[in-house]
PDB file of C-alpha atoms in Angstrom:
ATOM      1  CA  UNK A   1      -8.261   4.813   2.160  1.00  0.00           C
ATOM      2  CA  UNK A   2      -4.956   4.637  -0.211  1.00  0.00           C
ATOM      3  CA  UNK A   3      -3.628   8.162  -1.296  1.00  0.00           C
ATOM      4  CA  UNK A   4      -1.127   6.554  -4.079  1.00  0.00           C
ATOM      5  CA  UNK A   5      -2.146   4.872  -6.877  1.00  0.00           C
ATOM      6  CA  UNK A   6      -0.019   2.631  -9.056  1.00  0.00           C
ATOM      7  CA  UNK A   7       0.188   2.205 -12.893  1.00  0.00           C
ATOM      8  CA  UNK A   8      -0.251  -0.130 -14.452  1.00  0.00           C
ATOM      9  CA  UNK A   9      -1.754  -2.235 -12.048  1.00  0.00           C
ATOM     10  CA  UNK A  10       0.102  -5.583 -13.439  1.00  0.00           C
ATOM     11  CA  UNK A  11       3.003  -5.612 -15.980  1.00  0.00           C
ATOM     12  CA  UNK A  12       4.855  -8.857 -18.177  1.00  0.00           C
ATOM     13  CA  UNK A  13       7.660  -7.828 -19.521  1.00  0.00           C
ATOM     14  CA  UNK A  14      10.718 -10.548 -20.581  1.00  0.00           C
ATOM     15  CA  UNK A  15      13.871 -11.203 -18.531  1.00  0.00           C
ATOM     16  CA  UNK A  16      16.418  -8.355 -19.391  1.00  0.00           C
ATOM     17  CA  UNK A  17      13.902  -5.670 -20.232  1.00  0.00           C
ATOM     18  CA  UNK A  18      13.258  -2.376 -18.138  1.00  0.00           C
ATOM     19  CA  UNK A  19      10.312  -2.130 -15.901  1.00  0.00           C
ATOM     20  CA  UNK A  20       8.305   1.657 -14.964  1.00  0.00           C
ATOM     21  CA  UNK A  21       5.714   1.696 -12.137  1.00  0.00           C
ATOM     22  CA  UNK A  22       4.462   4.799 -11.865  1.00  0.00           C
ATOM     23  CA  UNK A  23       2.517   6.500  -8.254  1.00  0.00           C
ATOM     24  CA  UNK A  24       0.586   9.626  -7.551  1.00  0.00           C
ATOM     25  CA  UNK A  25      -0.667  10.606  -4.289  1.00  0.00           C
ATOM     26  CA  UNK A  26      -3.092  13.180  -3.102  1.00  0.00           C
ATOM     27  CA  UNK A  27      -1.039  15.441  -0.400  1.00  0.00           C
ATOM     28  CA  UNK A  28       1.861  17.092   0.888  1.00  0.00           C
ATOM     29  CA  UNK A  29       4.849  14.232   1.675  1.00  0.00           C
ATOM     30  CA  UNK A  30       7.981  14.391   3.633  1.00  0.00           C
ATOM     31  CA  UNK A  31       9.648  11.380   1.400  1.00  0.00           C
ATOM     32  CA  UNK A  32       8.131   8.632  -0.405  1.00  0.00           C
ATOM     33  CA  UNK A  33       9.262   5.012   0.144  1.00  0.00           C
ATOM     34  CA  UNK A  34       9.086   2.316  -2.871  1.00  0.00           C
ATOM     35  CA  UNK A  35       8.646  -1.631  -1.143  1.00  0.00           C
ATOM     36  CA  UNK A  36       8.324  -4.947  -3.069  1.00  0.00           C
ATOM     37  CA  UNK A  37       6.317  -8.060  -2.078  1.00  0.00           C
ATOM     38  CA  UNK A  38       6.727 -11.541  -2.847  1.00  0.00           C
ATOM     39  CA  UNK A  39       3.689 -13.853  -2.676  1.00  0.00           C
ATOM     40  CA  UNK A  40       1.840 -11.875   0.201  1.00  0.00           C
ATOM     41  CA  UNK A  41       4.125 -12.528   2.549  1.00  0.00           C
ATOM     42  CA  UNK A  42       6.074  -9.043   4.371  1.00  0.00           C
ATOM     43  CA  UNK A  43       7.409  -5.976   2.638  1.00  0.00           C
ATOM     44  CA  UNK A  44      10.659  -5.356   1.488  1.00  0.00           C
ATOM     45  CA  UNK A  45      12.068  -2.224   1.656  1.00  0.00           C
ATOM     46  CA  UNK A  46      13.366  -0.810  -1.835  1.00  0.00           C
ATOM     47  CA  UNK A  47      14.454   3.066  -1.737  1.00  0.00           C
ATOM     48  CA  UNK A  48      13.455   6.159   0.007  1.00  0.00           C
ATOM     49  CA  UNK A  49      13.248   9.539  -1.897  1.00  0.00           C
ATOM     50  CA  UNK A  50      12.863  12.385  -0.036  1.00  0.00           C
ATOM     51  CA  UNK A  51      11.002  15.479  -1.200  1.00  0.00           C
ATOM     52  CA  UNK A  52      13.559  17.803  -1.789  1.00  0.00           C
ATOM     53  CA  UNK A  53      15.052  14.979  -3.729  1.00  0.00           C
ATOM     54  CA  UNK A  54      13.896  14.648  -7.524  1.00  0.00           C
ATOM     55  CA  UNK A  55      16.093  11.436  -8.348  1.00  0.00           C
ATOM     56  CA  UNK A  56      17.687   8.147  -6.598  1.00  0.00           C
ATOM     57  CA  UNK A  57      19.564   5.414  -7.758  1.00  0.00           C
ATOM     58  CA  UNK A  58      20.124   1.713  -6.028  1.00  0.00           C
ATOM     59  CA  UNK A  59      21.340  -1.207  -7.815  1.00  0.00           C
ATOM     60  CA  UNK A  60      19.498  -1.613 -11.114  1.00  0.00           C
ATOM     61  CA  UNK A  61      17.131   0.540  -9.450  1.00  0.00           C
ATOM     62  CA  UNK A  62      15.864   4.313 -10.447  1.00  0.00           C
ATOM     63  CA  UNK A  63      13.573   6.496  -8.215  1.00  0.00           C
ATOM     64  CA  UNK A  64      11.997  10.032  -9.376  1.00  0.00           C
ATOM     65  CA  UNK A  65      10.169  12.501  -7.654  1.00  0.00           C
ATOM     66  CA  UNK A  66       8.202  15.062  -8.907  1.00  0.00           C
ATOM     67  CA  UNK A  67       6.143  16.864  -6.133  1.00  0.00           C
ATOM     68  CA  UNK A  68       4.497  19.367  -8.177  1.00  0.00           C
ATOM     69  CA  UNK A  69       2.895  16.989 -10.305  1.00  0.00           C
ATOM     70  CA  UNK A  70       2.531  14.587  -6.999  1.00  0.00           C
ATOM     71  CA  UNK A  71       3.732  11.541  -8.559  1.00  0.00           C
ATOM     72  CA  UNK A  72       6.810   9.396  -8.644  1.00  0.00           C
ATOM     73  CA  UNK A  73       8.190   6.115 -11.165  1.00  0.00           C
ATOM     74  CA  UNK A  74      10.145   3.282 -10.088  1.00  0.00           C
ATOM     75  CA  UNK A  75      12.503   2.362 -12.677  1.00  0.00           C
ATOM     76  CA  UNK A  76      13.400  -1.337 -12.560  1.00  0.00           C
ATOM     77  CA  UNK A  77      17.144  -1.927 -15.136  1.00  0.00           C
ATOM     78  CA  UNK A  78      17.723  -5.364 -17.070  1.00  0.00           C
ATOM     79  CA  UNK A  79      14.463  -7.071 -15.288  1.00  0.00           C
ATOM     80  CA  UNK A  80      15.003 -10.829 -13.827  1.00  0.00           C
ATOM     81  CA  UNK A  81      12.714 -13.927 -12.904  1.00  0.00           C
ATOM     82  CA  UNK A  82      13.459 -13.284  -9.460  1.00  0.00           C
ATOM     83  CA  UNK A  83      11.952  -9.126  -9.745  1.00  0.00           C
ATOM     84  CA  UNK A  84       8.166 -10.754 -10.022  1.00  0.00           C
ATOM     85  CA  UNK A  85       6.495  -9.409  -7.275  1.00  0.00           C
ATOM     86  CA  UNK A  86       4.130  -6.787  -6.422  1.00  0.00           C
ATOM     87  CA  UNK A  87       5.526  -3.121  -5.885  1.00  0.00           C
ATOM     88  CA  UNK A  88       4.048  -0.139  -3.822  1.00  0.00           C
ATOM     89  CA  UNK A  89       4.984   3.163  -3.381  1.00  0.00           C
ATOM     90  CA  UNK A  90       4.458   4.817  -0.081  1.00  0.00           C
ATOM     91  CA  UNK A  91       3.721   7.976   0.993  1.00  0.00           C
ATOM     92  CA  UNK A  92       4.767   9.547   4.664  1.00  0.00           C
ATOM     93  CA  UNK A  93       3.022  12.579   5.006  1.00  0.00           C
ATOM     94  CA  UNK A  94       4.805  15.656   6.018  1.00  0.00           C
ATOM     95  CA  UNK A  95       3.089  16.303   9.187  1.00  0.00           C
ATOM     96  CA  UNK A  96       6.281  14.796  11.345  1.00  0.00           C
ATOM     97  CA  UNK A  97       3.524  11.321  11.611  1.00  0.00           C
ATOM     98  CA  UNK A  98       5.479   8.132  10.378  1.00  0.00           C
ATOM     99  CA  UNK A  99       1.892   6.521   9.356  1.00  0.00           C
ATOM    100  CA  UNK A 100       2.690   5.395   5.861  1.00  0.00           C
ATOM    101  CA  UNK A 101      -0.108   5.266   3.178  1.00  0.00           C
ATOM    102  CA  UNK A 102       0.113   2.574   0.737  1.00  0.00           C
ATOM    103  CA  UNK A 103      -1.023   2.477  -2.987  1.00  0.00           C
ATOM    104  CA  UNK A 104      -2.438  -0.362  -4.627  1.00  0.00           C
ATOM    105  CA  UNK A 105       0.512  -1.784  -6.161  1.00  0.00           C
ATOM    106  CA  UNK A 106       1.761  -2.842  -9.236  1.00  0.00           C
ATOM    107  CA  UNK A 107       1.685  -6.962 -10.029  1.00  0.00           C
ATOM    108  CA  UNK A 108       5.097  -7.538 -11.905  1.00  0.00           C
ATOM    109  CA  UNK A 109       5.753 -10.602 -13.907  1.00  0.00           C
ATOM    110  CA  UNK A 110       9.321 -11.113 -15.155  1.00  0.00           C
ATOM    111  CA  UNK A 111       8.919 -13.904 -17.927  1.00  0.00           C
ATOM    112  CA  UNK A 112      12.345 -16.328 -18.757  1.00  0.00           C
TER     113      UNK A 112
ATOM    114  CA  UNK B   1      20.680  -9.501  13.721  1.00  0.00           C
ATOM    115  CA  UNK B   2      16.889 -10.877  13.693  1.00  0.00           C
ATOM    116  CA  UNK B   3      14.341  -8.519  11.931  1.00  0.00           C
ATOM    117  CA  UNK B   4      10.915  -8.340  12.789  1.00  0.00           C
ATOM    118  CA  UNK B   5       9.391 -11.141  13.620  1.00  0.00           C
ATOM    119  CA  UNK B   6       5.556 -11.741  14.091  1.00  0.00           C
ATOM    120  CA  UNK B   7       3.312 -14.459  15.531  1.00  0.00           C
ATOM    121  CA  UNK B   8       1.584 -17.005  15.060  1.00  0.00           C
ATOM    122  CA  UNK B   9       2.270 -16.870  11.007  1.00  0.00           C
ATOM    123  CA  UNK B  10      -1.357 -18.183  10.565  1.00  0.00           C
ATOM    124  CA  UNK B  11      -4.604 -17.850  12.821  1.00  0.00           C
ATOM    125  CA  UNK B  12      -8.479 -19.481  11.976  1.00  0.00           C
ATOM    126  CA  UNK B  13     -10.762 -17.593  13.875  1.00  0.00           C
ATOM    127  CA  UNK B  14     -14.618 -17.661  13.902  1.00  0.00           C
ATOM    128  CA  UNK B  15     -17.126 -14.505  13.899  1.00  0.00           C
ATOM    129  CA  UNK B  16     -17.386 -12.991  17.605  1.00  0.00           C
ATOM    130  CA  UNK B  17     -14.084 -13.890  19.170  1.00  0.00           C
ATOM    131  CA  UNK B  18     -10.625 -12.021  19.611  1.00  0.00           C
ATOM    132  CA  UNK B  19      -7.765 -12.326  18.499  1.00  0.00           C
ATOM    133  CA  UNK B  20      -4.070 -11.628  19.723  1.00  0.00           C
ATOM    134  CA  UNK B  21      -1.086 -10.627  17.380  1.00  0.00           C
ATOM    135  CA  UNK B  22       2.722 -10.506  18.084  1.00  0.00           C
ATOM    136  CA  UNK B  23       5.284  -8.510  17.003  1.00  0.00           C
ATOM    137  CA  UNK B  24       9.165  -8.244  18.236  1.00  0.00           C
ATOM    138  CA  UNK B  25      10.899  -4.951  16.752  1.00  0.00           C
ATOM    139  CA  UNK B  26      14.251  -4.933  15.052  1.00  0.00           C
ATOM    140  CA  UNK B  27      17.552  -4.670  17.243  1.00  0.00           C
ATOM    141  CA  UNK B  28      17.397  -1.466  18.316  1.00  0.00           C
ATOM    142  CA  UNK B  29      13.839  -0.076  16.755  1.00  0.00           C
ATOM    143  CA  UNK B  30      11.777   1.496  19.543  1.00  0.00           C
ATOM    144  CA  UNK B  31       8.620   2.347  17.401  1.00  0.00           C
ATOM    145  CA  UNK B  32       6.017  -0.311  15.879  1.00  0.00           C
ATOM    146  CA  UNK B  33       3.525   0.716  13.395  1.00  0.00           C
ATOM    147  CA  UNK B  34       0.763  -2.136  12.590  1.00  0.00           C
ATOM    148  CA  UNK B  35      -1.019  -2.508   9.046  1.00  0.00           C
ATOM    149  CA  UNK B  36      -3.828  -4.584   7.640  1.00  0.00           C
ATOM    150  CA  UNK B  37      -4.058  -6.021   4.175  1.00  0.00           C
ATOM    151  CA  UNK B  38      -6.644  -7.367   2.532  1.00  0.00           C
ATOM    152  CA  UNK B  39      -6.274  -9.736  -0.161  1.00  0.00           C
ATOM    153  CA  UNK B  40      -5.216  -7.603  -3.752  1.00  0.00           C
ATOM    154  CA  UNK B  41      -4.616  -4.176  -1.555  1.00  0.00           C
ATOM    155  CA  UNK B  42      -1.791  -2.286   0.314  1.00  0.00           C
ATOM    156  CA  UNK B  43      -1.582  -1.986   3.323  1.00  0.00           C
ATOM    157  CA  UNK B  44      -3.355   0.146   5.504  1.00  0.00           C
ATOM    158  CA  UNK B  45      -2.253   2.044   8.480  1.00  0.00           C
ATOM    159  CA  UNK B  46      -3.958   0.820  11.599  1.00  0.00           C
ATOM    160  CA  UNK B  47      -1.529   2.463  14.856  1.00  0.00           C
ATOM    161  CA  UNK B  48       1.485   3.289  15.963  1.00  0.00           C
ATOM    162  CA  UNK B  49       3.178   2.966  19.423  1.00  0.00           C
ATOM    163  CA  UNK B  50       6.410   4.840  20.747  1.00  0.00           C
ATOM    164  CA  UNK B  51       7.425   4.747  24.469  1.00  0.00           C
ATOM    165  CA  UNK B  52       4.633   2.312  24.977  1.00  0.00           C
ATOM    166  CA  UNK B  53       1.917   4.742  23.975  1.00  0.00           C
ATOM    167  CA  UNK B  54      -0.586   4.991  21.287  1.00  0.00           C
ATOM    168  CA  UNK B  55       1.589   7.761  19.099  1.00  0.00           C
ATOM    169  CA  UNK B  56      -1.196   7.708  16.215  1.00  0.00           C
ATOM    170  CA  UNK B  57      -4.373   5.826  14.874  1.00  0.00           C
ATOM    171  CA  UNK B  58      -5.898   5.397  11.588  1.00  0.00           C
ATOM    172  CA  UNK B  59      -9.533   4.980  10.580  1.00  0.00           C
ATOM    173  CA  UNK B  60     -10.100   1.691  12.565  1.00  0.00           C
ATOM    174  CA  UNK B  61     -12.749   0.992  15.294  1.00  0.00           C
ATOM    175  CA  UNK B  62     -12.457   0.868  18.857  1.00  0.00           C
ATOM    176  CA  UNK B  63     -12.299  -3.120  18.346  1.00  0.00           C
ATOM    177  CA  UNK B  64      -8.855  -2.920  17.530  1.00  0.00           C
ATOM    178  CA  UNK B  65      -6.520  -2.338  20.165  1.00  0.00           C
ATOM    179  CA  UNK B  66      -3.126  -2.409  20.950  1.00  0.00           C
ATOM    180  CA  UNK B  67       0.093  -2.438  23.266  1.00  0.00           C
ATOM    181  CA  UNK B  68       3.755  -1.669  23.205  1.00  0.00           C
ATOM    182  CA  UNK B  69       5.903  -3.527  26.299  1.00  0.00           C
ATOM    183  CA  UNK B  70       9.439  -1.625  27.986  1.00  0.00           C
ATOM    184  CA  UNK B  71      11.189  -3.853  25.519  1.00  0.00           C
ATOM    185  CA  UNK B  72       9.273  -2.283  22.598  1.00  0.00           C
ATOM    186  CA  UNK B  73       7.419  -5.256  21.324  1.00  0.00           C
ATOM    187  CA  UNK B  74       3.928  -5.036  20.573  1.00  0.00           C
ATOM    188  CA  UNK B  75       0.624  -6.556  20.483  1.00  0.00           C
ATOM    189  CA  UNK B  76      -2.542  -5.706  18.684  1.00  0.00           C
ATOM    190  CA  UNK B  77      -5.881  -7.156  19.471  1.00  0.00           C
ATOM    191  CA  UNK B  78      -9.124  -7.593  17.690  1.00  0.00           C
ATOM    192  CA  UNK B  79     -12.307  -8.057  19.793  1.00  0.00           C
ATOM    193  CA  UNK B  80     -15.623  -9.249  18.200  1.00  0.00           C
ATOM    194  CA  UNK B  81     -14.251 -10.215  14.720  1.00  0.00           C
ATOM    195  CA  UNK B  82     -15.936  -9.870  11.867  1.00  0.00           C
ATOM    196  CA  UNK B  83     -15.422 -11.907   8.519  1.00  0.00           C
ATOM    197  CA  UNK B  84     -14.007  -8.910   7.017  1.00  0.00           C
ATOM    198  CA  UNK B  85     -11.450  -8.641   9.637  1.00  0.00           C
ATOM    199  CA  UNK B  86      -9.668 -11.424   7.519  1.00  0.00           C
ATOM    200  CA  UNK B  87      -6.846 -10.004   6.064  1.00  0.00           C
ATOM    201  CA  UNK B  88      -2.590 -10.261   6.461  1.00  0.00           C
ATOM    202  CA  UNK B  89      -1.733  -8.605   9.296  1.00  0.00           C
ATOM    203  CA  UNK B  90       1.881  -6.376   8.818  1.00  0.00           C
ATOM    204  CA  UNK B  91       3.928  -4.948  11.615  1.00  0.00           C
ATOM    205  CA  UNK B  92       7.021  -2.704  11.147  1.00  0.00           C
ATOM    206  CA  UNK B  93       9.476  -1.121  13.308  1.00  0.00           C
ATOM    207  CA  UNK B  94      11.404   1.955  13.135  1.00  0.00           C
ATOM    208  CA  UNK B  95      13.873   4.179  14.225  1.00  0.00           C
ATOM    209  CA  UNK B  96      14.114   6.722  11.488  1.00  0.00           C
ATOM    210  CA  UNK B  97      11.953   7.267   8.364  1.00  0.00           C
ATOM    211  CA  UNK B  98      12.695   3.891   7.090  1.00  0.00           C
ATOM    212  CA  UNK B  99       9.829   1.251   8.261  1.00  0.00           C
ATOM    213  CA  UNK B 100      10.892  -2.263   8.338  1.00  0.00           C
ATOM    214  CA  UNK B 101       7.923  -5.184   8.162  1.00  0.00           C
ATOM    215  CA  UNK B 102       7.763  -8.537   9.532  1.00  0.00           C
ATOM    216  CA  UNK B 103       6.427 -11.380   7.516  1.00  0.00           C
ATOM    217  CA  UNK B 104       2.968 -11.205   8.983  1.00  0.00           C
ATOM    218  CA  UNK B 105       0.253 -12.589  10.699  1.00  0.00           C
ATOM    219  CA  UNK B 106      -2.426 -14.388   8.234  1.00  0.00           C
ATOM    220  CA  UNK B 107      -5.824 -13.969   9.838  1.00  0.00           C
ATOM    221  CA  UNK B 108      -8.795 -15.698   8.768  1.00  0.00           C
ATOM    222  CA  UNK B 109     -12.107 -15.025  10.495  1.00  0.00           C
ATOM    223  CA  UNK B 110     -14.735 -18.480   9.843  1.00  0.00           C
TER     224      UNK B 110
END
């Protein structure tokens, strides 16, 4: 079963705008992991947050945390063609397991 | 330095027969985690193996099985598949929190 659920579910914005994917999830975490996916093929690692954390930057990317309202938004800066993917957040539960649970992901479309 | 790398990249099977999938771990990872996807889903957590052991499983039948070798790659087999069984099959390896996939194994069951 997923814990995290993405929204929207699919997003077209144009080339230099801002994208937000937003996540909430169901229990406790030890950090949250964002990944992006290109065509179905493997995942790409984006950012880790962990729960103590409430915000992360990388790149022209921006991470929040808020654990008391279990959720979390991926911020994507000045959007490009090549940012079309799908994006899921992912949860690793704060039992000391390393089993992620996957949302369902957001579809992004970055138009020219 | 290769990252994970999986094989074969696509499979055809038919209803009834098994399946085996590859996986060789990053440089240095010593702990594979396996996920299915199904078409328009995440992934899903199926096991994970550390020192060649079965660390932890999620909710997936006894069909699905797996291995970890002294050089930490892995294996996962599916016995009696079903056509629902079809799905992209993810490995990742580890060493910390981070999780690091391979490209997959496409399975399609006929």
């Amino acid at each position: 079963s997923q814990q995290g659920e993405e929204d929207p579910q699919a997003l077209s914005i144009q080339e230099g705008e801002n994208a937000t994917m937003n996540c909430s999830y169901k229990t406790s975490i030890n950090n949250l992991q964002w990944y992006r996916q290109n065509s179905g093929r493997g995942l790409v690692h984006l950012i880790l947050i962990r729960s103590n954390e409430r915000e992360k930057h990388s790149g022209r990317l921006r991470v929040t945390l808020d654990t008391s309202k279990k959720s979390s938004s991926l911020l994507i800066t000045a959007s490009r063609a090549a940012d079309t993917a799908s994006y899921f957040c992912a949860t690793d539960p704060d039992t000391g397991r390393r089993a992620l649970t996957f949302g369902s992901g957001t579809r992004l479309q970055v138009q020219p | 330095d290769a990252g994970v790398t999986q094989s074969p990249t696509h499979l055809i099977k038919t209803r009834g027969q098994q399946v085996t999938l590859r996986c060789s771990p990053k440089s240095g990872h010593d702990t594979v985690s396996w996920y299915q996807q199904a078409l328009g889903q995440g992934p899903q957590f199926i096991f994970q193996y550390y020192e060649e052991e079965e660390r932890q499983r999620g909710n997936f039948p006894d069909r699905f099985s797996g291995h970890q070798f002294p050089n930490y790659s892995s294996e996962l087999n599916v016995n009696a598949l079903l056509l629902g069984d079809s799905a992209l099959y993810l490995c990742a390896s580890s060493t910390g929190l981070t999780q690091y996939f391979g490209p997959g194994t496409r399975l399609l069951v006929l």
